């Protein structure tokens, strides 16, 4: 059903652009990912038109090779999570992280599912992903804290960011800096204290200080 509708909206030209944008060549982080060229707004529209879809169907999409199918599978999980069965969906999420294997898939789902679920709960299961050999799982842990930030908890973001400062992957640096920037929107002084105490990867630092004044950015970049 979903796959058929996505194919009707597919664009070969857009697919080629997305293949380049999401780094799908050999040796790149998205190697092997396949796109058919459907925009995210169109995907969301298709998913919202099918509230009858089941969790089993969502997981079947998540296991597909085509990126847009996996994306829609996660969108279904997010919608189902909002309506109940949260523990079941969180378990399914953890069991299928190997299919959540590009940054947009992480970002559209982790804060809304794990970031919501673990906000007022023991976060040990989530934090454990910080030490995974799979860098997408490390990104899931970091980006999930966006859900905490939106609810007023920035402490967890700083805690997780510190654990990832020595990470070797550029996409982790970007995610860490992004979440620090979001935490800084809530408490700029807390972000400054974190930056003063910790040596930051250059990419993470640039993301973290994006909202600072030119003078402040220069200070931290020269620090």
Tab-separated table of C-alpha atoms in Angstrom:
chain	number	residue	atom	x	y	z
A	1	UNK	CA	0.000	0.000	0.000
A	2	UNK	CA	2.513	2.611	1.176
A	3	UNK	CA	5.154	1.371	-1.229
A	4	UNK	CA	2.764	1.624	-4.150
A	5	UNK	CA	1.868	5.229	-3.296
A	6	UNK	CA	5.509	6.159	-2.809
A	7	UNK	CA	6.413	4.708	-6.211
A	8	UNK	CA	3.740	6.892	-7.817
A	9	UNK	CA	5.429	9.965	-6.310
A	10	UNK	CA	8.979	8.855	-7.117
A	11	UNK	CA	11.366	10.956	-9.178
A	12	UNK	CA	14.516	9.574	-10.784
A	13	UNK	CA	16.119	13.018	-10.907
A	14	UNK	CA	15.381	13.664	-7.214
A	15	UNK	CA	16.614	10.194	-6.320
A	16	UNK	CA	19.978	10.940	-7.933
A	17	UNK	CA	20.261	14.154	-5.922
A	18	UNK	CA	19.394	12.352	-2.693
A	19	UNK	CA	21.900	9.578	-3.415
A	20	UNK	CA	24.621	12.238	-3.518
A	21	UNK	CA	23.297	14.262	-0.590
A	22	UNK	CA	23.099	11.259	1.740
A	23	UNK	CA	26.586	10.022	0.780
A	24	UNK	CA	25.724	6.602	-0.664
A	25	UNK	CA	28.955	5.904	-2.551
A	26	UNK	CA	31.390	3.215	-1.420
A	27	UNK	CA	33.347	4.402	1.597
A	28	UNK	CA	30.736	7.030	2.538
A	29	UNK	CA	28.481	6.829	5.602
A	30	UNK	CA	25.345	6.030	3.588
A	31	UNK	CA	26.934	3.425	1.336
A	32	UNK	CA	24.356	1.121	-0.187
A	33	UNK	CA	21.314	3.220	0.681
A	34	UNK	CA	18.758	3.345	-2.131
A	35	UNK	CA	16.468	6.293	-2.857
A	36	UNK	CA	13.501	6.527	-5.196
A	37	UNK	CA	13.110	10.308	-4.867
A	38	UNK	CA	10.102	11.141	-2.649
A	39	UNK	CA	10.193	14.230	-0.441
A	40	UNK	CA	9.624	14.039	3.313
A	41	UNK	CA	6.416	16.169	3.217
A	42	UNK	CA	4.941	13.766	0.656
A	43	UNK	CA	5.950	10.792	2.791
A	44	UNK	CA	4.293	12.339	5.851
A	45	UNK	CA	1.117	13.032	3.891
A	46	UNK	CA	0.916	9.435	2.692
A	47	UNK	CA	1.464	8.047	6.197
A	48	UNK	CA	-1.132	10.357	7.776
A	49	UNK	CA	-3.699	9.161	5.244
A	50	UNK	CA	-3.335	5.604	6.556
A	51	UNK	CA	-3.957	5.523	10.326
A	52	UNK	CA	-5.015	1.880	10.000
A	53	UNK	CA	-1.462	0.664	9.392
A	54	UNK	CA	-0.107	-1.771	11.977
A	55	UNK	CA	3.143	-1.983	13.921
A	56	UNK	CA	4.027	-5.149	12.016
A	57	UNK	CA	3.621	-3.279	8.753
A	58	UNK	CA	5.780	-0.418	10.056
A	59	UNK	CA	8.585	-2.823	10.940
A	60	UNK	CA	8.300	-4.537	7.571
A	61	UNK	CA	8.854	-1.135	5.913
A	62	UNK	CA	11.751	-0.395	8.253
A	63	UNK	CA	13.510	-3.536	7.051
A	64	UNK	CA	13.273	-2.530	3.389
A	65	UNK	CA	16.329	-1.460	1.360
A	66	UNK	CA	14.656	1.660	-0.040
A	67	UNK	CA	15.300	4.689	2.160
A	68	UNK	CA	11.850	6.222	1.773
A	69	UNK	CA	10.206	2.958	2.834
A	70	UNK	CA	12.273	2.894	6.015
A	71	UNK	CA	11.491	6.546	6.626
A	72	UNK	CA	7.750	5.885	6.357
A	73	UNK	CA	8.087	2.892	8.657
A	74	UNK	CA	9.564	5.182	11.307
A	75	UNK	CA	6.883	7.808	10.722
A	76	UNK	CA	4.259	5.149	11.387
A	77	UNK	CA	6.050	4.175	14.610
A	78	UNK	CA	6.067	7.821	15.727
A	79	UNK	CA	2.343	8.153	15.054
A	80	UNK	CA	1.594	4.877	16.845
A	81	UNK	CA	3.750	5.935	19.782
A	82	UNK	CA	1.630	9.059	20.274
A	83	UNK	CA	-1.485	6.914	20.611
A	84	UNK	CA	-0.232	4.241	22.994
A	85	UNK	CA	1.706	0.961	23.179
A	86	UNK	CA	4.750	3.050	24.041
A	87	UNK	CA	6.780	0.330	25.738
A	88	UNK	CA	6.143	-2.047	22.840
A	89	UNK	CA	7.254	0.579	20.321
A	90	UNK	CA	10.377	1.455	22.307
A	91	UNK	CA	11.318	-2.238	22.415
A	92	UNK	CA	10.756	-2.518	18.672
A	93	UNK	CA	12.896	0.565	18.138
A	94	UNK	CA	15.814	-0.902	20.068
A	95	UNK	CA	15.503	-4.246	18.301
A	96	UNK	CA	15.636	-2.614	14.876
A	97	UNK	CA	18.270	0.108	15.213
A	98	UNK	CA	20.376	-1.490	12.465
A	99	UNK	CA	17.770	-0.301	9.973
A	100	UNK	CA	17.818	3.263	11.342
A	101	UNK	CA	20.978	3.894	9.425
A	102	UNK	CA	21.045	7.437	8.125
A	103	UNK	CA	20.991	10.739	9.968
A	104	UNK	CA	17.531	11.813	8.826
A	105	UNK	CA	16.032	8.508	9.992
A	106	UNK	CA	17.585	9.001	13.427
A	107	UNK	CA	16.555	12.625	13.668
A	108	UNK	CA	12.914	12.154	12.684
A	109	UNK	CA	12.340	9.352	15.173
A	110	UNK	CA	14.731	9.251	18.142
A	111	UNK	CA	13.623	12.466	19.919
A	112	UNK	CA	9.929	11.724	19.428
A	113	UNK	CA	10.102	8.136	20.656
A	114	UNK	CA	13.115	7.619	22.916
A	115	UNK	CA	13.372	11.285	23.866
A	116	UNK	CA	9.796	11.216	25.063
A	117	UNK	CA	9.816	7.777	26.669
A	118	UNK	CA	12.974	8.135	28.742
A	119	UNK	CA	12.411	11.720	29.896
A	120	UNK	CA	11.039	10.754	33.319
A	121	UNK	CA	12.514	7.231	33.443
A	122	UNK	CA	15.791	5.485	34.161
A	123	UNK	CA	17.916	6.332	31.126
A	124	UNK	CA	20.460	3.495	31.461
A	125	UNK	CA	19.173	1.637	28.407
A	126	UNK	CA	19.384	4.754	26.280
A	127	UNK	CA	22.761	5.849	27.644
A	128	UNK	CA	24.202	2.447	26.821
A	129	UNK	CA	23.882	3.323	23.126
A	130	UNK	CA	26.569	5.980	23.620
A	131	UNK	CA	29.125	3.184	23.801
A	132	UNK	CA	27.875	1.221	20.790
A	133	UNK	CA	30.282	0.334	17.969
A	134	UNK	CA	27.503	1.415	15.608
A	135	UNK	CA	27.806	5.191	15.222
A	136	UNK	CA	24.132	5.458	14.227
A	137	UNK	CA	23.219	4.098	17.679
A	138	UNK	CA	25.513	6.678	19.264
A	139	UNK	CA	23.723	9.369	17.263
A	140	UNK	CA	20.359	7.955	18.386
A	141	UNK	CA	21.398	8.390	22.017
A	142	UNK	CA	22.629	11.946	21.487
A	143	UNK	CA	19.739	13.183	19.347
A	144	UNK	CA	17.195	11.602	21.696
A	145	UNK	CA	18.160	14.266	24.222
A	146	UNK	CA	16.361	16.808	22.050
A	147	UNK	CA	13.180	15.375	23.534
A	148	UNK	CA	14.579	16.050	27.013
A	149	UNK	CA	15.624	19.598	26.122
A	150	UNK	CA	12.123	20.415	24.908
A	151	UNK	CA	10.838	19.369	28.327
A	152	UNK	CA	13.376	21.412	30.265
A	153	UNK	CA	16.099	18.817	30.929
A	154	UNK	CA	19.440	20.017	29.539
A	155	UNK	CA	21.599	18.186	32.069
A	156	UNK	CA	21.349	14.894	30.154
A	157	UNK	CA	22.481	16.587	26.944
A	158	UNK	CA	25.637	17.885	28.591
A	159	UNK	CA	26.255	14.478	30.177
A	160	UNK	CA	25.944	12.622	26.875
A	161	UNK	CA	27.891	15.240	24.944
A	162	UNK	CA	30.850	14.845	27.276
A	163	UNK	CA	30.886	11.108	26.590
A	164	UNK	CA	31.069	11.722	22.835
A	165	UNK	CA	33.698	14.469	22.659
A	166	UNK	CA	36.386	11.985	21.604
A	167	UNK	CA	34.186	10.210	19.047
A	168	UNK	CA	35.904	9.689	15.714
A	169	UNK	CA	32.869	10.264	13.492
A	170	UNK	CA	31.994	13.635	11.995
A	171	UNK	CA	28.236	12.937	12.130
A	172	UNK	CA	28.505	12.423	15.891
A	173	UNK	CA	30.323	15.745	16.241
A	174	UNK	CA	27.539	17.444	14.279
A	175	UNK	CA	24.821	15.836	16.396
A	176	UNK	CA	26.641	16.707	19.622
A	177	UNK	CA	27.105	20.330	18.604
A	178	UNK	CA	23.509	20.579	17.449
A	179	UNK	CA	22.152	19.288	20.767
A	180	UNK	CA	24.478	21.579	22.725
A	181	UNK	CA	23.195	24.505	20.699
A	182	UNK	CA	19.595	23.522	21.516
A	183	UNK	CA	20.500	23.205	25.220
A	184	UNK	CA	22.107	26.638	25.007
A	185	UNK	CA	18.826	28.114	23.841
A	186	UNK	CA	17.425	27.117	27.224
A	187	UNK	CA	20.458	28.170	29.275
A	188	UNK	CA	23.253	29.995	27.496
A	189	UNK	CA	25.391	30.293	30.625
A	190	UNK	CA	25.240	26.541	31.189
A	191	UNK	CA	26.455	26.007	27.633
A	192	UNK	CA	29.303	28.485	28.138
A	193	UNK	CA	30.389	26.673	31.301
A	194	UNK	CA	30.418	23.388	29.398
A	195	UNK	CA	32.511	24.902	26.590
A	196	UNK	CA	34.919	26.441	29.084
A	197	UNK	CA	35.494	23.098	30.801
A	198	UNK	CA	35.718	20.798	27.775
A	199	UNK	CA	37.908	20.636	24.687
A	200	UNK	CA	35.518	20.402	21.760
A	201	UNK	CA	35.941	18.871	18.306
A	202	UNK	CA	35.947	21.764	15.840
A	203	UNK	CA	32.759	20.709	14.048
A	204	UNK	CA	30.848	20.224	17.314
A	205	UNK	CA	32.052	23.595	18.573
A	206	UNK	CA	30.922	25.425	15.439
A	207	UNK	CA	27.453	23.939	15.737
A	208	UNK	CA	27.260	24.650	19.483
A	209	UNK	CA	28.145	28.352	19.199
A	210	UNK	CA	26.047	29.082	16.120
A	211	UNK	CA	23.648	31.326	18.095
A	212	UNK	CA	26.408	33.239	19.873
A	213	UNK	CA	27.393	36.796	18.974
A	214	UNK	CA	30.299	37.224	16.525
A	215	UNK	CA	32.540	38.244	19.419
A	216	UNK	CA	31.582	35.185	21.471
A	217	UNK	CA	32.068	32.846	18.527
A	218	UNK	CA	35.508	34.283	17.860
A	219	UNK	CA	36.450	33.868	21.515
A	220	UNK	CA	35.575	30.163	21.571
A	221	UNK	CA	37.064	29.448	18.172
A	222	UNK	CA	40.396	30.949	19.284
A	223	UNK	CA	40.258	29.400	22.742
